[in-house]
Short mmCIF file of C-alpha atoms and ligand atoms in Angstrom, two decimals:
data_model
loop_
_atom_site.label_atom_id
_atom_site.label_comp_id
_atom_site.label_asym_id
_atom_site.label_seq_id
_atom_site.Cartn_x
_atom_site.Cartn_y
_atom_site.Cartn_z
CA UNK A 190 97.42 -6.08 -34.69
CA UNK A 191 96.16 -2.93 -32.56
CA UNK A 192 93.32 -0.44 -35.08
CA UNK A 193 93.29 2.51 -34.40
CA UNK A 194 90.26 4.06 -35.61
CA UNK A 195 89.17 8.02 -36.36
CA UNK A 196 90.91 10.55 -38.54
CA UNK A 197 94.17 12.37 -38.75
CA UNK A 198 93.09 16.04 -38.73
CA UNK A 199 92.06 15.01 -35.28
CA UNK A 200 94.84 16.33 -32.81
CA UNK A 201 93.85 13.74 -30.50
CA UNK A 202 93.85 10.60 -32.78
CA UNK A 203 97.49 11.64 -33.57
CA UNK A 204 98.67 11.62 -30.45
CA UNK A 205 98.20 7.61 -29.89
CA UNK A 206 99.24 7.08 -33.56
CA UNK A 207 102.62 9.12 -32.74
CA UNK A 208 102.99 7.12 -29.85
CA UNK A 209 102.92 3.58 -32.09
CA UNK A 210 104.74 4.90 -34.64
CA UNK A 211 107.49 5.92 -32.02
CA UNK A 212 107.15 2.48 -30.53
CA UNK A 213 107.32 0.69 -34.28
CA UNK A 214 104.06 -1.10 -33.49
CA UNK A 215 102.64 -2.38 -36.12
CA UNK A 216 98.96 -0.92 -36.45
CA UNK A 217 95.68 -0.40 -38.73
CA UNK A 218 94.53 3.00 -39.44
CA UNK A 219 90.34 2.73 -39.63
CA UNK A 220 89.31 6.00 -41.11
CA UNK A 221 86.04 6.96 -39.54
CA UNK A 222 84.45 10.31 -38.50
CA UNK A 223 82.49 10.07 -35.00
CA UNK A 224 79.10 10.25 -36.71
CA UNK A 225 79.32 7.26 -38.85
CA UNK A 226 77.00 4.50 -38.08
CA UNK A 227 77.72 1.80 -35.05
CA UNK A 228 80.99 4.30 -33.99
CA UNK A 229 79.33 4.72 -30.65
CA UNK A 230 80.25 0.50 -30.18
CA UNK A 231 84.16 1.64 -30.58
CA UNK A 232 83.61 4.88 -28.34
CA UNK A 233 80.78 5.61 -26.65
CA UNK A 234 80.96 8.94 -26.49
CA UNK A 235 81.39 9.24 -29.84
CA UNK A 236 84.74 10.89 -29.88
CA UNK A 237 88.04 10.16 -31.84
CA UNK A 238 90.25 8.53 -31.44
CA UNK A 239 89.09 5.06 -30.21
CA UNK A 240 91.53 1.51 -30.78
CA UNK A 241 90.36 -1.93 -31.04
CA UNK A 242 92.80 -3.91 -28.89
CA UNK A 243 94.81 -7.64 -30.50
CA UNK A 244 91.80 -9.53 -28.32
CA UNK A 245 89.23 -7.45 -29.84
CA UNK A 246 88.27 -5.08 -27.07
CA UNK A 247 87.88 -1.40 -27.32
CA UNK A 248 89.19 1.76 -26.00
CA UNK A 249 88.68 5.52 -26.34
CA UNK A 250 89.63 8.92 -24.95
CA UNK A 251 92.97 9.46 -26.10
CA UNK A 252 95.04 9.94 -22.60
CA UNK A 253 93.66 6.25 -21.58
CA UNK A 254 95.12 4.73 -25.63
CA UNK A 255 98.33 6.14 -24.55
CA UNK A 256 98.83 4.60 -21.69
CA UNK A 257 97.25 1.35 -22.76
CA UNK A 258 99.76 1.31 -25.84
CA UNK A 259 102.66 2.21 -23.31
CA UNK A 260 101.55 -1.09 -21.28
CA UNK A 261 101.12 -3.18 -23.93
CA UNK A 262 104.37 -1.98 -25.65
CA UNK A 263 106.74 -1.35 -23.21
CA UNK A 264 109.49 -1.39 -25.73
CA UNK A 265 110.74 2.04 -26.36
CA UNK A 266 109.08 3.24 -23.12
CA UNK A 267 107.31 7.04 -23.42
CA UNK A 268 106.75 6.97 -19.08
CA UNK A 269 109.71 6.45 -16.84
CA UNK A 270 108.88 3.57 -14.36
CA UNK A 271 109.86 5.60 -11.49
CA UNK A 272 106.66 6.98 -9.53
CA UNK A 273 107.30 10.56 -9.33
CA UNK A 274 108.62 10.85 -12.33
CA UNK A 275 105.94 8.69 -14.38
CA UNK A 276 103.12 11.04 -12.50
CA UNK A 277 105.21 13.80 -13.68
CA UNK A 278 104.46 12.89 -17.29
CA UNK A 279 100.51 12.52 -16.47
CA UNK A 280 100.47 15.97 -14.76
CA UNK A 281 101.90 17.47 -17.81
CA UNK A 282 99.76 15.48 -20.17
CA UNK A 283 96.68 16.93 -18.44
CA UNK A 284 97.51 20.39 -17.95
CA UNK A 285 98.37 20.74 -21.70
CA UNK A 286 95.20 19.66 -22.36
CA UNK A 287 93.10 21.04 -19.54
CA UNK A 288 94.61 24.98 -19.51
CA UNK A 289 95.57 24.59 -23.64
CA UNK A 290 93.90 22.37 -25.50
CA UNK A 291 90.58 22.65 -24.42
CA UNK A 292 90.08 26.74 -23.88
CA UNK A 293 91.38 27.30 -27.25
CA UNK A 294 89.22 23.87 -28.52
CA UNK A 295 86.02 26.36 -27.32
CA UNK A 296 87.42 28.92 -30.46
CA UNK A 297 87.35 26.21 -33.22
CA UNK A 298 83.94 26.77 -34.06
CA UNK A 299 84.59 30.34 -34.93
CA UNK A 300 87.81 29.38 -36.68
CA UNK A 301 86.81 27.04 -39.20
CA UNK A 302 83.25 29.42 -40.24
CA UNK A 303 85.52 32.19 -40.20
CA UNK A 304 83.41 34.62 -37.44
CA UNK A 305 85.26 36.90 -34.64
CA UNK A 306 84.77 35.23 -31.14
CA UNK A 307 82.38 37.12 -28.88
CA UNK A 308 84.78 39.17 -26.25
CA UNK A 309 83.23 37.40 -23.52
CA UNK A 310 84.60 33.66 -24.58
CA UNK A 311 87.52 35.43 -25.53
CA UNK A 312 88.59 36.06 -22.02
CA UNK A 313 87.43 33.38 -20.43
CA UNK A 314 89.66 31.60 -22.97
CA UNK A 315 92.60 33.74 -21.88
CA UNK A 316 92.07 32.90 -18.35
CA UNK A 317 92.28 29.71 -18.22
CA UNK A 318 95.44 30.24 -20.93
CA UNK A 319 97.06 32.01 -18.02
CA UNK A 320 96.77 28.57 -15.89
CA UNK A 321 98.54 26.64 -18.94
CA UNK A 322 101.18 29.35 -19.48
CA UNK A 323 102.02 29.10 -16.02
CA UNK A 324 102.43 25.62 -15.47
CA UNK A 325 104.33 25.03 -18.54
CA UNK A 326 106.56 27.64 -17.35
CA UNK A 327 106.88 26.10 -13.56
CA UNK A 328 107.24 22.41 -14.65
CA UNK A 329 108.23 22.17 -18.37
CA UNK A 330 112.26 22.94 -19.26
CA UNK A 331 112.29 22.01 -22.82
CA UNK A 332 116.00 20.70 -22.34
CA UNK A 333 115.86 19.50 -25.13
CA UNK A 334 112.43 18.02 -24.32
CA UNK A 335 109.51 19.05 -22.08
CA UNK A 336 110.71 16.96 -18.83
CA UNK A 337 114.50 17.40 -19.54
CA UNK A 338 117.08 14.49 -21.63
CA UNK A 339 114.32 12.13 -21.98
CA UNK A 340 111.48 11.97 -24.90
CA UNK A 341 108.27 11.13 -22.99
CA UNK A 342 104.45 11.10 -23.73
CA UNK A 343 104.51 14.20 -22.40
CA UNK A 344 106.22 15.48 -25.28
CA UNK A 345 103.66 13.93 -27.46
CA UNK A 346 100.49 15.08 -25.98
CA UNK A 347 101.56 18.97 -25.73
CA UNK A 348 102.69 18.91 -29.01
CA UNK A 349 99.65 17.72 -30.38
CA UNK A 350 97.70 19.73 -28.07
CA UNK A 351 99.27 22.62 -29.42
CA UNK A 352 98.06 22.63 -33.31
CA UNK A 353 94.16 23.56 -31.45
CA UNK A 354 96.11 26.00 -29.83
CA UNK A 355 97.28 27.25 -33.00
CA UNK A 356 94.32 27.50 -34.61
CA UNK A 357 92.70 29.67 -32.28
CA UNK A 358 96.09 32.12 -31.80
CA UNK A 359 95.00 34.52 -34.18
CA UNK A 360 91.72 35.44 -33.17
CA UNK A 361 93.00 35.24 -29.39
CA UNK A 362 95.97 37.29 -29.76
CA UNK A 363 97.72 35.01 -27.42
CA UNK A 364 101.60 33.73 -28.89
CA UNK A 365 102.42 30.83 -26.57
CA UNK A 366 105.52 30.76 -28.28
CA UNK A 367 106.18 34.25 -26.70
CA UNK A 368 104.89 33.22 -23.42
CA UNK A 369 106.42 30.07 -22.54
CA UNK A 370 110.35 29.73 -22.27
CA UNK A 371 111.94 27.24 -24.57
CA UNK A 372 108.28 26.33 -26.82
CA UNK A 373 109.73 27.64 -29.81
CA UNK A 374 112.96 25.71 -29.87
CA UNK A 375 111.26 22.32 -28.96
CA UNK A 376 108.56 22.12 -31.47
CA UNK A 377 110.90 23.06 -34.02
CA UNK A 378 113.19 20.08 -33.04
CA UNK A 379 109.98 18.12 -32.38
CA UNK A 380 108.55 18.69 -36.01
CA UNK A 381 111.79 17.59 -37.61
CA UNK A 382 111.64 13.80 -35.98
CA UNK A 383 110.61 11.60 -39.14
CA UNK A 384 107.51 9.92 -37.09
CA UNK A 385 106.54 13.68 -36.53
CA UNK A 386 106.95 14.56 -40.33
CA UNK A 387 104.79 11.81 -41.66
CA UNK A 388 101.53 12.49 -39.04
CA UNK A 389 102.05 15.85 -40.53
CA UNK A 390 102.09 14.59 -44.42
CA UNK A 391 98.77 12.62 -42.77
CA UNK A 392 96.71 15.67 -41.45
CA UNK A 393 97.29 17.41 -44.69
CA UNK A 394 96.30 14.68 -46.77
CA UNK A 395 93.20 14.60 -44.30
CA UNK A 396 92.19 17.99 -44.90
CA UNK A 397 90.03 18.22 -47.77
CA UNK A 398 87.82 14.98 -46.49
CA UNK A 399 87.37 16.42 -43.23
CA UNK A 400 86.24 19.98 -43.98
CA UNK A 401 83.57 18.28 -46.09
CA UNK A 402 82.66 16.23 -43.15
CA UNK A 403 82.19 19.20 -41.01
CA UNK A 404 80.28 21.36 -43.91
CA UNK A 405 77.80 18.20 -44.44
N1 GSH B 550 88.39 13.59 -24.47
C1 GSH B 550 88.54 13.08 -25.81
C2 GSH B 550 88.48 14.26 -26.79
C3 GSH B 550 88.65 13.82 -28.23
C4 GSH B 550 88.02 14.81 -29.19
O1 GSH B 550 87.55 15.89 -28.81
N2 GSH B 550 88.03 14.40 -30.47
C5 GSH B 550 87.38 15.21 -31.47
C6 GSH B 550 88.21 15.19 -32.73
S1 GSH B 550 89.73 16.06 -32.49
C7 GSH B 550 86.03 14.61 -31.74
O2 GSH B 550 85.88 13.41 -31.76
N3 GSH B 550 85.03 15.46 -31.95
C8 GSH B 550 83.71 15.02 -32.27
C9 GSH B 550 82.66 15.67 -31.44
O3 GSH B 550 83.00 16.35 -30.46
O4 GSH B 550 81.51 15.47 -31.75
C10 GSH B 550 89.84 12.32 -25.94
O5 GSH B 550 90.75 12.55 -25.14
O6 GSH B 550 89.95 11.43 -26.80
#
C-alpha cells in the first residue's frame, strides 16, 4: 500500500490524498513536517507532500504524485486519455498554481505573524493574479466543473490551490470569487463531495500541531 507522507494543513499534500481518496486507494497517511530528521531521503527538497510507492520507491512535488497515482490507478480516471484534452488538464493544473497559488503563497508569511504586506509585494502579487484571473476566465467554464461534465485533476489542484489563495485575500484585497465567472458556484458544489468534507475535517484537526510547528 502507497504512504503518503507530510501533513494535512499542507494544500499541496491534500491534493494527492484527494486524488486517492477519489480513486478508493487504499493508502497510509505518515505525518511528518519537512524538517524532521532523514525527510530529505523521501523528498529531497524537503517539501510536502512526498509518497513512498508499493515497491518502496519515492516521489515528491505534488503535480508529479498526481499523475503517478493516476498511472498507477487508472480506475476512476482524473485525466481523459485523449491528448488534447489530457494536456488540457496539465495546463490548468499549472496555471492555478503558477498565477494563484504561488503569488499569494509569497503573502503567507505575513498572514500567519499577523503583519501588513509591504505595498511593493503587494503588487507584484496582484500582477501575476491578473495572469491567473485571466486564464481561468479564458479556459475554465465551471459547467459544473472546471473543464466542463467531467471531474478531473484539474478540479482538484485549483481547489486546493485556492485555500493559499484564501489566506492571503484579505490583506490583498483581491476576491477571486468576484473575478472569475462560475468560482463561487463550483467550490461550493466542490466542498460538499464527501472525499472533500473529510480532507477538510483533516486540515482542521491539523491545525493546532502545525502552528506549533511553525512557532518552534
Ligand atoms: N513544489 C512543491 C511545493 C510544496 C510545498 O510548498 N509544500 C509546503 C507545505 S504546503 C512545504 O513543504 N513547505 C516547507 C518549506 O517550504 O520549507 C510541490 O508541488 O509539492
Amino acid at each position: 500500500m502507497p504512504t503518503l507522507h507530510g501533513f494535512s494543513y499542507s494544500n499541496y499534500y491534500n491534493m494527492p490524498k484527494h486524488a486517492l481518496l477519489y480513486k478508493g486507494v487504499a493508502f497510509e497517511e505518515d505525518l511528518v513536517y519537512p524538517s524532521a530528521a532523514g525527510y530529505n531521503e523521501l523528498s529531497p527538497a524537503l517539501k510536502v507532500p512526498s509518497l513512498t510507492t508499493d515497491d518502496g520507491k519515492h516521489l515528491s512535488e505534488a503535480a508529479v504524485l498526481c499523475e503517478y497515482i493516476e498511472d498507477a490507478y487508472p480506475e476512476k480516471p482524473l485525466f481523459p486519455s485523449e491528448p488534447v484534452a489530457r494536456n488540457q488538464v496539465r495546463q490548468l493544473m499549472h496555471m492555478a498554481e503558477l498565477y494563484l497559488e504561488l503569488p499569494f503563497r509569497r503573502l503567507l508569511p505575513f498572514s500567519f505573524s499577523g503583519q501588513q504586506a509591504p505595498e511593493q509585494i503587494l503588487n507584484e502579487v496582484n500582477g501575476v493574479v491578473d495572469r491567473g484571473v485571466n486564464s481561468m476566465n479564458a479556459l475554465a467554464s465551471f459547467s459544473p466543473w472546471v473543464l466542463g461534465d467531467t471531474f478531473t485533476m484539474a478540479d482538484i489542484y485549483l481547489y486546493y490551490c485556492l485555500s493559499v489563495a484564501d489566506m492571503g485575500s484579505a490583506m490583498s484585497g483581491i476576491d477571486l470569487n468576484a473575478r472569475i465567472s462560475g468560482l463561487a458556484e463550483w467550490r461550493a458544489a466542490f466542498a460538499e463531495d464527501p472525499v472533500s468534507e473529510k480532507v477538510a475535517a483533516d486540515t482542521a484537526a491539523n491545525r493546532d500541531s502545525f502552528f506549533a510547528y511553525i512557532k518552534g
